[in-house]
Short mmCIF file of C-alpha atoms in Angstrom, two decimals:
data_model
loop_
_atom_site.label_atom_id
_atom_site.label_comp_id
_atom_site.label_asym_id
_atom_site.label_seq_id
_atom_site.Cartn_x
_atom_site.Cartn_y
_atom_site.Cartn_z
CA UNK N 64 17.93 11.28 -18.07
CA UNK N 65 20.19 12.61 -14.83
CA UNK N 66 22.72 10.64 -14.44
CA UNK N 67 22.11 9.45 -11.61
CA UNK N 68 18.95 7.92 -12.53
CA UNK N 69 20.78 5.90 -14.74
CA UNK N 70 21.42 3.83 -11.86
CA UNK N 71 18.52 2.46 -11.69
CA UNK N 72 18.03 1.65 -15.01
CA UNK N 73 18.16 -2.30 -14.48
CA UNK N 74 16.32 -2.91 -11.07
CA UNK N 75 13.72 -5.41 -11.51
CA UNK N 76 11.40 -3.17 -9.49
CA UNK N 77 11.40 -0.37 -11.01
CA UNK N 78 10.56 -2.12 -14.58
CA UNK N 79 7.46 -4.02 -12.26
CA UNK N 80 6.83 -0.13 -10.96
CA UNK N 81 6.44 1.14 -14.05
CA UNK N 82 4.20 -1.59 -16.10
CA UNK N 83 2.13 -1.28 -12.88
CA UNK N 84 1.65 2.42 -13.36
CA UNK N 85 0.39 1.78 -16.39
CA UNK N 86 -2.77 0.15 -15.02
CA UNK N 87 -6.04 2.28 -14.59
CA UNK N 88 -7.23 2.60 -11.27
CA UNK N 89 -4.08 0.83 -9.78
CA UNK N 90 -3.18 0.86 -6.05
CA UNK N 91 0.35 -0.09 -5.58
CA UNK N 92 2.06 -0.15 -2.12
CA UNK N 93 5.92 0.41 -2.02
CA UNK N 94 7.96 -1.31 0.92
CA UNK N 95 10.97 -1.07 1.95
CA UNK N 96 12.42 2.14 0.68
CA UNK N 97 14.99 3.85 2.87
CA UNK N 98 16.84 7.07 2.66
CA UNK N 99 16.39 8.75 -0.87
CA UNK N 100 15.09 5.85 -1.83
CA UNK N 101 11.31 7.46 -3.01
CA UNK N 102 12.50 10.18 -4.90
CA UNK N 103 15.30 8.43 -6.66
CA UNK N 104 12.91 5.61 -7.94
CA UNK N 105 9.74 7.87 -8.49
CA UNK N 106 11.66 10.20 -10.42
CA UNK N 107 13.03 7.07 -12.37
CA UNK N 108 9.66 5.65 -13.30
CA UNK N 109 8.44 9.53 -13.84
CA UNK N 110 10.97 10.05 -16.82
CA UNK N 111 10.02 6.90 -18.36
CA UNK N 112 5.59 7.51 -17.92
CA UNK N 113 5.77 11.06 -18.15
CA UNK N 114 2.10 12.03 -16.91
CA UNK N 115 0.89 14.79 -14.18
CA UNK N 116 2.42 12.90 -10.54
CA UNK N 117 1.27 14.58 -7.41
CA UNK N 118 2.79 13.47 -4.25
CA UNK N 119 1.50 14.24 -0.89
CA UNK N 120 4.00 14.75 2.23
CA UNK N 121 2.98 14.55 5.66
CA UNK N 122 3.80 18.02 6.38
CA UNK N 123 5.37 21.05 4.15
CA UNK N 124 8.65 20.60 5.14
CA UNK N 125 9.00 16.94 3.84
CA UNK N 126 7.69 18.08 1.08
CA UNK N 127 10.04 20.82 0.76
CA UNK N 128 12.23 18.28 1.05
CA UNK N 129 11.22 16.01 -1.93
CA UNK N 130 10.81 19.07 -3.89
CA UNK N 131 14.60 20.08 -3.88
CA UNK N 132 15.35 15.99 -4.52
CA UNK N 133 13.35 16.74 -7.62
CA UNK N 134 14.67 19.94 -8.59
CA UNK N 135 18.65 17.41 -8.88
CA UNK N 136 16.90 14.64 -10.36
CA UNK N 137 14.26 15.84 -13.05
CA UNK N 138 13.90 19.12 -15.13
CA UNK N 139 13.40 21.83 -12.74
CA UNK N 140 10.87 23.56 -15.33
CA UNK N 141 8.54 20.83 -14.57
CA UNK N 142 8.16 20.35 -10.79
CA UNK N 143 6.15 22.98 -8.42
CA UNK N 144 5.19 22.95 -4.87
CA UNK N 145 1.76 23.54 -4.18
CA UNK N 146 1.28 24.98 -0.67
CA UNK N 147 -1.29 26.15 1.49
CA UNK N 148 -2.36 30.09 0.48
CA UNK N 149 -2.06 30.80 3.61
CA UNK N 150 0.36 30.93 6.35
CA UNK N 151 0.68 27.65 8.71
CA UNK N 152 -3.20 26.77 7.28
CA UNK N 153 -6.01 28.25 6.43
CA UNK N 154 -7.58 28.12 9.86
CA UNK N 155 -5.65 31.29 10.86
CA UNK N 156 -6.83 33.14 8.10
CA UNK N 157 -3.47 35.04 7.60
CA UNK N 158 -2.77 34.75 3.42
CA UNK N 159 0.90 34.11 2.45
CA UNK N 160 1.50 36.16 -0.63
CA UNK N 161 4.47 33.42 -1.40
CA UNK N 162 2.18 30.74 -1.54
CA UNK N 163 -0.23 32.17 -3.38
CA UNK N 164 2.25 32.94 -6.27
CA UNK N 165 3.39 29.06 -6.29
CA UNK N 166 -0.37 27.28 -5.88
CA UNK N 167 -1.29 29.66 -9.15
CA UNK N 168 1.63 28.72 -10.32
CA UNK N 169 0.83 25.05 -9.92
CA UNK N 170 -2.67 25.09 -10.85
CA UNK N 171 -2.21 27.13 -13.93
CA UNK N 172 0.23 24.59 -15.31
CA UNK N 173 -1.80 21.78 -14.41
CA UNK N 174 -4.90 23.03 -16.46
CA UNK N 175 -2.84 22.71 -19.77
CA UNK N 176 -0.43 19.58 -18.30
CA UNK N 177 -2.24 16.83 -20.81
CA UNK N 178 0.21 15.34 -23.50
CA UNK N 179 3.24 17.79 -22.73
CA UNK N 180 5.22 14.94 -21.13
CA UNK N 181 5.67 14.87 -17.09
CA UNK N 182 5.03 16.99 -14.74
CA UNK N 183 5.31 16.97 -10.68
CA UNK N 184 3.59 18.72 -8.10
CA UNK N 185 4.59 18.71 -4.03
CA UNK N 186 2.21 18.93 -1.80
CA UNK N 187 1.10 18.00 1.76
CA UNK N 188 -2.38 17.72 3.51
CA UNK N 189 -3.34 21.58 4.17
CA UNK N 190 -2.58 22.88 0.91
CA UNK N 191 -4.40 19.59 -0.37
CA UNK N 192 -7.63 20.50 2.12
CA UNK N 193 -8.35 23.74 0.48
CA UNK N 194 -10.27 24.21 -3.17
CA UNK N 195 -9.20 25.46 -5.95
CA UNK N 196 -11.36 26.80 -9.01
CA UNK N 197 -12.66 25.17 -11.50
CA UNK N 198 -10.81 24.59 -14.35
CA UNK N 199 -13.64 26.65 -16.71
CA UNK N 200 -13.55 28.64 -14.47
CA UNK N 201 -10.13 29.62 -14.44
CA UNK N 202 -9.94 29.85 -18.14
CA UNK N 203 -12.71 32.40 -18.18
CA UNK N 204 -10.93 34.47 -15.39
CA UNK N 205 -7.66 34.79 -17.36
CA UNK N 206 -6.25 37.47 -19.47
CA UNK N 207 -4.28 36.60 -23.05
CA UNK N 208 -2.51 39.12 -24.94
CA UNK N 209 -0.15 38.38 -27.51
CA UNK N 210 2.35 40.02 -29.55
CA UNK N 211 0.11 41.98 -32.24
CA UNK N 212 -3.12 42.42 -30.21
CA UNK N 213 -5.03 45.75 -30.67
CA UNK N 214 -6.10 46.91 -27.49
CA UNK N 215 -6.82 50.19 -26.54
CA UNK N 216 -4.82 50.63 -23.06
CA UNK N 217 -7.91 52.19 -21.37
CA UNK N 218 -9.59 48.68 -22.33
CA UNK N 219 -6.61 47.09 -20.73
CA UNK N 220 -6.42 48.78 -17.68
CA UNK N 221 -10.35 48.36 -17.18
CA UNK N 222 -9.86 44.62 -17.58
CA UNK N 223 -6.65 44.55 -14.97
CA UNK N 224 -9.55 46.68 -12.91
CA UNK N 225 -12.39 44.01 -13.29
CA UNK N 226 -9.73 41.15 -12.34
CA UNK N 227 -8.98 42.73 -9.06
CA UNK N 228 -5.24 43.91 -10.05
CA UNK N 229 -4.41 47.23 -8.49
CA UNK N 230 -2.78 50.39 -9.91
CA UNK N 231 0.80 51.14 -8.84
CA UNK N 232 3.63 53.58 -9.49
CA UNK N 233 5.96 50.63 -9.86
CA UNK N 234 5.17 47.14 -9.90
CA UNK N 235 6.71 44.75 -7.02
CA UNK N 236 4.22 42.07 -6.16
CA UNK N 237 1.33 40.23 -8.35
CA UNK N 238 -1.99 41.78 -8.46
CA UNK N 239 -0.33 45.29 -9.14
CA UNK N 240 0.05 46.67 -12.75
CA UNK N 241 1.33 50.20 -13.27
CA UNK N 242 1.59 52.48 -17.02
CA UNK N 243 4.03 55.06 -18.41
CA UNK N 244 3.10 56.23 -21.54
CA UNK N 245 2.90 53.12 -23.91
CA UNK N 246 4.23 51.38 -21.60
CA UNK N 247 1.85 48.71 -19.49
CA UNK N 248 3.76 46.59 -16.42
CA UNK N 249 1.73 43.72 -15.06
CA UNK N 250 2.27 41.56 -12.12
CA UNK N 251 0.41 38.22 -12.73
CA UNK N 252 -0.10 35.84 -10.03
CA UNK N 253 1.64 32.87 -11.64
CA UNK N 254 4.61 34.46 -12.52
CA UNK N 255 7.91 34.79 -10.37
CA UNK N 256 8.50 38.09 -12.68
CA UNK N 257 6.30 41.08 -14.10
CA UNK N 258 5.75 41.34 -17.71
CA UNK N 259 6.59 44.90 -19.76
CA UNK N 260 4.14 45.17 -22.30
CA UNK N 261 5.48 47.81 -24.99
CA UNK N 262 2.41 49.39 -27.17
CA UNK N 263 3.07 51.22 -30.78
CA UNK N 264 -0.34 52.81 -30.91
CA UNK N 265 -3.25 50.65 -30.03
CA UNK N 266 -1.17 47.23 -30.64
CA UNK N 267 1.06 45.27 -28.60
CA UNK N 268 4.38 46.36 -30.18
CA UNK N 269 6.61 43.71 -27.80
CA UNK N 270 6.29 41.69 -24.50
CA UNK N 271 8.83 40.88 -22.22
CA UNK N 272 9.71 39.66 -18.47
CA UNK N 273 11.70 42.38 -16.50
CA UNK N 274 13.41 42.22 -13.19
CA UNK N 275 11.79 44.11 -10.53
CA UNK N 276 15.00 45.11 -8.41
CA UNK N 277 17.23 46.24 -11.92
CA UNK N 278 13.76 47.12 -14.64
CA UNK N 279 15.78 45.99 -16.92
CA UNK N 280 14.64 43.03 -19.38
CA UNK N 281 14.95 39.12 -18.62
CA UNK N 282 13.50 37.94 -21.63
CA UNK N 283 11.47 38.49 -24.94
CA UNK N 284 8.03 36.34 -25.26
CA UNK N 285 5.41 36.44 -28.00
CA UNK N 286 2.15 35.92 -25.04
CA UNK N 287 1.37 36.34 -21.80
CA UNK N 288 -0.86 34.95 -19.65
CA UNK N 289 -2.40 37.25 -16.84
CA UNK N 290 -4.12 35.49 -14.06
CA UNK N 291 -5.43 37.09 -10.73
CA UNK N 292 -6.00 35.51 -7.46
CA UNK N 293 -7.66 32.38 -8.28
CA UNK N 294 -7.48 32.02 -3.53
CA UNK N 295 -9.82 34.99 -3.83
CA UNK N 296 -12.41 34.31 -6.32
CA UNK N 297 -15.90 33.15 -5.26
CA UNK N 298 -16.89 31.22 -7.87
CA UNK N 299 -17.68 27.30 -7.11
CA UNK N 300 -14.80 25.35 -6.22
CA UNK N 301 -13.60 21.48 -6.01
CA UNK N 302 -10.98 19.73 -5.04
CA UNK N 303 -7.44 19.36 -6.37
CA UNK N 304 -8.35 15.77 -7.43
CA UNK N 305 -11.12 16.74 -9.24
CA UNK N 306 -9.47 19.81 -11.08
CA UNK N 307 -6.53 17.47 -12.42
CA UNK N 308 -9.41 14.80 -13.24
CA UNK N 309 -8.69 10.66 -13.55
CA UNK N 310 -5.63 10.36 -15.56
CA UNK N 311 -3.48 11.55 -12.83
CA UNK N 312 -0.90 9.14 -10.09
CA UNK N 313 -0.95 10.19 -6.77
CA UNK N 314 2.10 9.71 -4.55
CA UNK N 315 1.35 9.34 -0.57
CA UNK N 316 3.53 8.52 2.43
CA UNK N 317 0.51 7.69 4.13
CA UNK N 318 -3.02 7.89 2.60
CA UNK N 319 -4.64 7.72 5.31
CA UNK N 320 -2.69 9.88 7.64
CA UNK N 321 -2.98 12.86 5.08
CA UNK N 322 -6.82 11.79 4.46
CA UNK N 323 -7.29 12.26 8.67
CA UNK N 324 -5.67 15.78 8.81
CA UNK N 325 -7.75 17.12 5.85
CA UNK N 326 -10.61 16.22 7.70
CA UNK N 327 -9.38 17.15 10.89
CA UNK N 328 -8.68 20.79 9.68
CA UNK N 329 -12.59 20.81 7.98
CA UNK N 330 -13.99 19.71 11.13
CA UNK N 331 -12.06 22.45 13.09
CA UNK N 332 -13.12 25.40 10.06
CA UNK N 333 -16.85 23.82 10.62
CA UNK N 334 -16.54 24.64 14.46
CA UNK N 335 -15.65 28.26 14.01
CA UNK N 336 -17.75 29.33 10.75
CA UNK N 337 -20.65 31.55 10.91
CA UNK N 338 -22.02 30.30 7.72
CA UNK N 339 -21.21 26.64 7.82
CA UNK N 340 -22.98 26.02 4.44
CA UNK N 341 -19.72 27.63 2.66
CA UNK N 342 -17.17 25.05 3.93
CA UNK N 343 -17.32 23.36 0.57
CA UNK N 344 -16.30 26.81 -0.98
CA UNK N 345 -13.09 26.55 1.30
CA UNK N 346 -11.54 22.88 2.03
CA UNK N 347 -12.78 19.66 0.24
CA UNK N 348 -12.89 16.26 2.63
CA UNK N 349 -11.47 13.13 2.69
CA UNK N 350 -14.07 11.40 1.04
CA UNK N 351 -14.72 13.85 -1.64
CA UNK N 352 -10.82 13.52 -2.52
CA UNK N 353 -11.09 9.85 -2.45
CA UNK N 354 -14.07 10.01 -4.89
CA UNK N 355 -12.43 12.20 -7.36
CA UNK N 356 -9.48 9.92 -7.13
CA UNK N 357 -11.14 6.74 -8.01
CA UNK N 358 -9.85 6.41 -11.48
CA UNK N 359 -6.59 7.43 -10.50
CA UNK N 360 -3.66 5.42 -9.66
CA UNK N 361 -2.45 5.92 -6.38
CA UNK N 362 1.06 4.60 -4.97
CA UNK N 363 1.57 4.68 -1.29
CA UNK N 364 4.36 3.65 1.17
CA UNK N 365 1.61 2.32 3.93
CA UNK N 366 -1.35 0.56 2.97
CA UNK N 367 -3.23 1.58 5.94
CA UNK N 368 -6.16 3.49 3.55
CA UNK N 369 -8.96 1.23 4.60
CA UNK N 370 -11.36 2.48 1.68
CA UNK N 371 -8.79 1.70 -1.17
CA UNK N 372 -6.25 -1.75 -0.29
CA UNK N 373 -3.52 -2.27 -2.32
CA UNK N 374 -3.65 -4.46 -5.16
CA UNK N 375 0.00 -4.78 -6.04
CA UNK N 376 3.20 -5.02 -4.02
CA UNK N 377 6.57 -3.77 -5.20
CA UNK N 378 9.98 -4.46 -2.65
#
């Protein structure tokens, strides 16, 4: 544990925090925290649960914010921001590559999150709004290839093609996969680095993450995962709440505030569609999130959700 977790180690409320996170369903209202106060104690309860934790912002930069608190006071390897795919929201239809990268990012470690101890996700109400696939769906849409595959790199490359990656000369941004030779580079979408697969002959002879500025090698792995632009795909979609599914506690400076702007930005999508039936395809709704969040626990700093009142108190 950080050390400076370690301070908390004997507060009264964070033991009654965390045998209250242990209830099903639970809705626990927090009061009184000042300063650092919410990430410190979170992240205290969060090493001793472990367990996926979402929390919700009011707006990206506060959740910047509680992001970076995380980064000091858990393992960095197992926090992500989940933004909006696009830039400012998804009404002005102008895609932020960046974001993209880090809500695959987020979603792809979520899928396979069960049982691998704790895991936190930062978020705030636009990136919340939009879908995301489902998880079959995802699976389906993913690439594996492992040290000691056979795979003819024609069959590779017509794969890459039928996931929507695009041929390069030199890789520099995901979706993009270029060859030399036996030599295949490919640019996933939830990876901060392109992977250099090396082939002997129809088998994967080595894999490895390569800096794009240098080409030179980061790092030998035995499999990659390859996934495209989940944003992109037009398969049905749900919401975040119901891709993580029940066992799940959700973390909100105010429920109902972040509840409001979802459906204020669906309302204002509605308005300006042409085909008003695919909304659902695009941004889920306050009432769909708070449906696929009924088994969940959910710990807020207001209790000003009218649909779900808090049922315990914690100082």
């Amino acid at each position: 544990m950080n050390e400076a977790l370690r301070l908390f180690e004997g507060a009264k409320s964070l033991g009654k925090l965390c045998r209250e996170l242990k209830r099903e369903s639970a809705t626990i209202r927090l009061e009184e925290l000042v300063g650092g106060a919410l990430s410190s104690y979170s992240a205290a309860a969060i090493a001793r649960q472990d367990g996926v934790h979402i929390f919700v912002s009011e707006d990206r930069d506060a959740a910047a914010y509680l992001l970076n608190d995380f980064y000091t006071l858990l393992d960095e390897e197992r926090v992500y921001f989940f933004p909006s795919s696009y830039k400012r929201s998804i009404a002005y239809r102008s895609e932020d590559a960046q974001g993209v990268v880090q809500r695959t990012n987020a979603i792809n470690a979520l899928r396979g999150a069960t049982g691998k101890g704790y895991m936190v996700v930062c978020t705030y109400p636009e990136a919340l709004a939009e879908s995301v696939v489902e998880p079959e769906e995802m699976s389906g849409g993913m690439l594996t290839i492992s040290v000691g595959d056979k795979i003819r790199i024609s069959e590779l490359e017509d794969m890459l093609e039928g996931l929507g990656f695009t041929r390069v000369d030199f890789v520099y941004e995901p979706g993009q996969y270029s060859m030399r030779g036996g030599i295949v580079d490919i640019f996933s979408y939830a990876e901060s680095r392109p992977f250099r697969f090396d082939f002997f002959g129809d088998e994967i002879d080595s894999i490895r993450r390569f800096e794009i500025s240098s080409q030179l090698s980061a790092e030998r792995i035995e499999r990659a995962d390859i996934i495209p632009n989940i944003n992109s795909r037009s398969e049905r979609k749900v919401s975040l709440a119901r891709f993580v599914g029940s066992d799940v506690t959700w973390w909100f400076s105010d429920a109902d505030y972040a509840l409001r702007k979802v459906d204020d930005l669906r309302r204002k999508m509605l308005a300006e569609m042409e085909e008003p039936s695919e909304i659902d395809n695009l941004l889920t709704s306050r009432k769909a999130l708070l449906e696929d969040m009924e088994q969940s626990r959910v710990v807020t700093l207001r209790d000003t959700l009218r649909e779900r009142r808090a049922d315990a108190v914690i100082e």
